[in-house]
Coordinates of C-alpha atoms and ligand atoms in Angstrom, one line a residue:
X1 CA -36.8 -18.6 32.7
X2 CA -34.0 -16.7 34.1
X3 CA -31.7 -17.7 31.1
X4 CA -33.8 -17.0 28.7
X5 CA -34.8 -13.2 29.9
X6 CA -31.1 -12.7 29.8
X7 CA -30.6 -13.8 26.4
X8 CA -33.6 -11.6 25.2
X9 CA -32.5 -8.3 27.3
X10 CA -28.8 -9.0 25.6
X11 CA -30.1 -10.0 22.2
X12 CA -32.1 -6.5 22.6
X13 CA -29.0 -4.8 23.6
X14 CA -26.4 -5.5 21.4
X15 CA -27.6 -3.7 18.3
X16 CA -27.7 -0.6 20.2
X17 CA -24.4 -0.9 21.7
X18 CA -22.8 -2.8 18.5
X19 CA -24.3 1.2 17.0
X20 CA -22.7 3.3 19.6
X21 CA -19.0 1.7 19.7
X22 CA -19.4 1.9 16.3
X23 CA -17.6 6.0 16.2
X24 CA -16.1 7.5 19.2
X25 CA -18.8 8.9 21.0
X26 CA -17.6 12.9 21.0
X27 CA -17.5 12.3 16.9
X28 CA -21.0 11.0 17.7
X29 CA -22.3 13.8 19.8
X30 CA -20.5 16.4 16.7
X31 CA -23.1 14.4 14.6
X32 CA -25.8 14.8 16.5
X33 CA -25.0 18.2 16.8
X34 CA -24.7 19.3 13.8
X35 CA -27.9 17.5 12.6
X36 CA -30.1 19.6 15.4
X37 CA -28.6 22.8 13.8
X38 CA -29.3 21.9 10.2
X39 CA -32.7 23.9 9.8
X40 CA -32.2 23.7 6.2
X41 CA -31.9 20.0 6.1
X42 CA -28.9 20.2 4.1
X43 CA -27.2 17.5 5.5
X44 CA -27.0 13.7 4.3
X45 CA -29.2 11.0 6.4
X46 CA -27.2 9.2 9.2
X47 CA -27.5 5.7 6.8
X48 CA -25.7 7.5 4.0
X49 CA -23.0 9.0 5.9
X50 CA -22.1 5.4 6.7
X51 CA -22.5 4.0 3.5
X52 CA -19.8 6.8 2.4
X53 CA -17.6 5.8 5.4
X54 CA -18.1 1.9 4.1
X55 CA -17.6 2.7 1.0
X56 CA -14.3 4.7 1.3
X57 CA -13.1 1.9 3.4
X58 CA -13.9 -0.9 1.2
X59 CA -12.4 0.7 -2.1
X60 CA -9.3 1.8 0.3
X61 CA -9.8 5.5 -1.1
X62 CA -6.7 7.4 0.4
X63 CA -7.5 10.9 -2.1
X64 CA -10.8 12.2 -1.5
X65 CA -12.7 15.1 -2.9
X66 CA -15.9 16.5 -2.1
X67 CA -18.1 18.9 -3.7
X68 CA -20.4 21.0 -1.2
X69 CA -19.7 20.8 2.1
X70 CA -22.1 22.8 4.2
X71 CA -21.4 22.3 8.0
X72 CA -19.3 19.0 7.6
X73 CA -21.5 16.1 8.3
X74 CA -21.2 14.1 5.1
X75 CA -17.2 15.4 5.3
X76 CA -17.0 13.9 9.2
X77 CA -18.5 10.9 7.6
X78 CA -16.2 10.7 5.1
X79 CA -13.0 11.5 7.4
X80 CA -13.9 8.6 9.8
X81 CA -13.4 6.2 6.9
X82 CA -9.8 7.8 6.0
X83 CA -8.9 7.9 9.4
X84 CA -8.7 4.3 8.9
X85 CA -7.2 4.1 5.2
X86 CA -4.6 6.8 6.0
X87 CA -6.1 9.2 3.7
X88 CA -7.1 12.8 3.3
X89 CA -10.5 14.9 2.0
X90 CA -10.6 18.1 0.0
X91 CA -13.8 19.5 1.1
X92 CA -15.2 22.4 -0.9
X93 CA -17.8 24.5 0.4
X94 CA -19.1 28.2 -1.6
X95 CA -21.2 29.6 1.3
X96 CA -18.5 31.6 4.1
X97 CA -20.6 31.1 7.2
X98 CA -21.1 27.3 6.7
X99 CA -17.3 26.6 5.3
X100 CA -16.2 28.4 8.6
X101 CA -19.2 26.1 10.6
X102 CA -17.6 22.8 8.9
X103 CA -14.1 23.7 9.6
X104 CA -15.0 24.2 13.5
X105 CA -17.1 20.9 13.5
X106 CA -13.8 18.9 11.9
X107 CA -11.6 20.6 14.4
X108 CA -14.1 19.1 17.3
X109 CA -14.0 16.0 15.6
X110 CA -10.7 15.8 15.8
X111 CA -10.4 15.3 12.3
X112 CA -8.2 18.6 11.1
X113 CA -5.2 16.7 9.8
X114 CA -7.8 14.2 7.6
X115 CA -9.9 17.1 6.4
X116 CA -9.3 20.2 4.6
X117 CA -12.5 22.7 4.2
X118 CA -11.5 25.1 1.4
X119 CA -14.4 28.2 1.1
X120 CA -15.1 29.4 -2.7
X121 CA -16.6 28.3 -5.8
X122 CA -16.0 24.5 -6.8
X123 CA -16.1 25.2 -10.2
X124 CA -12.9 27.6 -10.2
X125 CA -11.6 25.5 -6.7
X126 CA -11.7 22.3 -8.1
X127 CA -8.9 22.5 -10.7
X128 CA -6.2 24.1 -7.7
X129 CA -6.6 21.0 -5.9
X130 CA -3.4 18.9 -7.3
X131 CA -3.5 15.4 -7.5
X132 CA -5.4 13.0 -8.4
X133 CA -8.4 11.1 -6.4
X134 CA -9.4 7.9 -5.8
X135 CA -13.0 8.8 -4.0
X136 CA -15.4 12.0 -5.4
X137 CA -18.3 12.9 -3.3
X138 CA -20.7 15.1 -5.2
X139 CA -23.4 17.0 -3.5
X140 CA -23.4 20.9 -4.4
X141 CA -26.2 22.1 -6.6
X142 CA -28.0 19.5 -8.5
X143 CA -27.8 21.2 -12.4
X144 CA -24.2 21.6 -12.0
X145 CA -23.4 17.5 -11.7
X146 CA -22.8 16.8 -14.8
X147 CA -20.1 20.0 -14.9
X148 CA -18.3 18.4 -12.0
X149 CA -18.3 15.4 -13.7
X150 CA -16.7 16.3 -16.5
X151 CA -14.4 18.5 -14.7
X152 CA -13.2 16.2 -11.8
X153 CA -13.7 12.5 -14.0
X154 CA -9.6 13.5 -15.5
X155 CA -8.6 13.4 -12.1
X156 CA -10.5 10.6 -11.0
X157 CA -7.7 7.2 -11.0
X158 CA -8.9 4.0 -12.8
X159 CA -10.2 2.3 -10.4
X160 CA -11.6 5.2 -8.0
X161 CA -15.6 6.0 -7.5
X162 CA -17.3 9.3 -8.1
X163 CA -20.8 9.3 -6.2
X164 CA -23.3 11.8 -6.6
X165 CA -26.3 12.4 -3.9
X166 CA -29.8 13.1 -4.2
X167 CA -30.1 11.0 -7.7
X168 CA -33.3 9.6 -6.6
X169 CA -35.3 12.4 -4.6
X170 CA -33.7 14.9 -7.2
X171 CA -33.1 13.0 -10.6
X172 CA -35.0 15.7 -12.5
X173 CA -32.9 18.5 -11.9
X174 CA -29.6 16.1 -13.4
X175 CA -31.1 14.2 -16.3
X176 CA -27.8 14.7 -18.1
X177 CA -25.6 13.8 -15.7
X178 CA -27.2 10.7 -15.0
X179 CA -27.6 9.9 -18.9
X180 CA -24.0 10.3 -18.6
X181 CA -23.5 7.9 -15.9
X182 CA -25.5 5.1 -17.2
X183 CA -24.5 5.0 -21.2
X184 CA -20.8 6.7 -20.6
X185 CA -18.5 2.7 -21.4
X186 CA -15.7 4.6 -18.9
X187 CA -17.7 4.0 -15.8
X188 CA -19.6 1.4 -14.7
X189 CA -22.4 3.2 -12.4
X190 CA -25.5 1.8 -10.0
X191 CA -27.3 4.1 -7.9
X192 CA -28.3 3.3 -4.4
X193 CA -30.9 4.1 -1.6
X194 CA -30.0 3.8 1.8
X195 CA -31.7 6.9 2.9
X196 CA -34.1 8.2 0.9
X197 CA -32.7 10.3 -1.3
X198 CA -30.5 8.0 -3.2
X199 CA -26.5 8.1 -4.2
X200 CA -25.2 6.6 -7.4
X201 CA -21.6 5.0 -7.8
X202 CA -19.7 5.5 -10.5
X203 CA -16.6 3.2 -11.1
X204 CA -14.1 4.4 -13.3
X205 CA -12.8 1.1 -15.7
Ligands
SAM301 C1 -26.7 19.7 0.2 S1 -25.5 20.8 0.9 C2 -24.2 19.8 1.3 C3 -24.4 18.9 2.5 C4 -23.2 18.2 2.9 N1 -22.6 17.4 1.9 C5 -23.5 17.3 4.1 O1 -24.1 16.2 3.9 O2 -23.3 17.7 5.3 C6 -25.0 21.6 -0.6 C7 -23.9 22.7 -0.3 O3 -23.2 22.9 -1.6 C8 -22.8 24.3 -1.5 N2 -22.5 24.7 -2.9 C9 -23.4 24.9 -3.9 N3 -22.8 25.3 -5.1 C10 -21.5 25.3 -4.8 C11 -20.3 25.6 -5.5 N4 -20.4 26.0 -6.8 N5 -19.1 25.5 -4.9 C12 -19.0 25.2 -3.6 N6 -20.1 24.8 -2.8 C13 -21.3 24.9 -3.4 C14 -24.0 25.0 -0.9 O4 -23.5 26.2 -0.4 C15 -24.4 24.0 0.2 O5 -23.9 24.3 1.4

């Protein structure tokens, strides 16, 4: 009886503590943090901040851009996953207050030498950043995808993903973009949902 109310309390436990070893806890706490301040729910969900950390892991992305930054969660997400491939992220964020918020939340995070925030308009930012990237994370305004697509897919290495959030939740306001993505023969693209609010992949052939 003993025995098998251990196994159940540890069977109970280890999902929980499997989750919290899973990031440092102050990177944790940043998250947390930053989520409780985000009144305008700009942020991504917890489920697809990993699925970008996973992903930049599993297609060992070292160059990483991304497209709208507001305070830094998606960018913290991001930077825990070059941490561990030796990369670096260009974050781009338009709006002054929340570019200075996601530079202080990536100093906290200890992430500074991973992350760079640059303030300004993506559209005339983008083509300063030199270099080329292995791992594009788009999530600025919705009607201007398909522009950063076609701006940033030169850039983008054979071989190197371009994702796009919201495709699912808001699809109608980038109907071009993702014709593009699904008929363009350069990319092979799927779109997935572990939020809610969906994120495509686009592999460049
Ligand atoms: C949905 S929020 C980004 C959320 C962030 N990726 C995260 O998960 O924490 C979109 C952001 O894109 C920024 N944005 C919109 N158009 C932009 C542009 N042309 N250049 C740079 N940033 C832009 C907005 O100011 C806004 O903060």
């Amino acid at each position: 009886m003993k025995n098998t109310l251990l196994i159940v309390v540890v069977t109970l436990l280890l999902p929980a503590v499997a989750r919290a070893q899973d990031i440092p806890p102050h990177i944790g706490a940043i998250l947390k943090q930053i989520r409780a301040a985000d009144k305008d729910q700009l942020a991504v969900s917890e489920e697809d901040g990993r699925f970008m950390r996973l992903m930049v892991l599993s297609t060992k992305a070292k160059r990483a851009l991304e497209i709208g930054a507001a305070s830094g969660y998606s960018a913290i997400w991001i930077g825990l996953g070059l941490k561990e491939t030796g990369g670096h992220l260009v974050t781009i964020e338009y709006d002054k207050a929340r570019a200075a918020q996601a530079a202080a939340n990536i100093r906290k995070a200890g992430l500074s030498d991973i992350v760079t925030v640059v303030q300004g308009d993506a559209l005339t930012e983008i083509p300063k950043v030199s270099g080329s990237f292995d791992f594009v994370f788009c999530d600025a305004w919705k009607r201007d995808y398909q522009k950063y697509f076609t701006m940033v897919f030169p850039a983008l290495n054979h071989g190197g993903v371009f994702l796009a959030h919201n495709v699912i939740n808001k699809g109608n306001e980038m109907a071009d973009f993702l014709k593009t993505i699904r008929t363009d023969p350069r990319v092979v693209s799927s779109i997935v949902s572990p939020g809610s609010e969906g994120i495509s992949i686009s592999y460049k052939r």
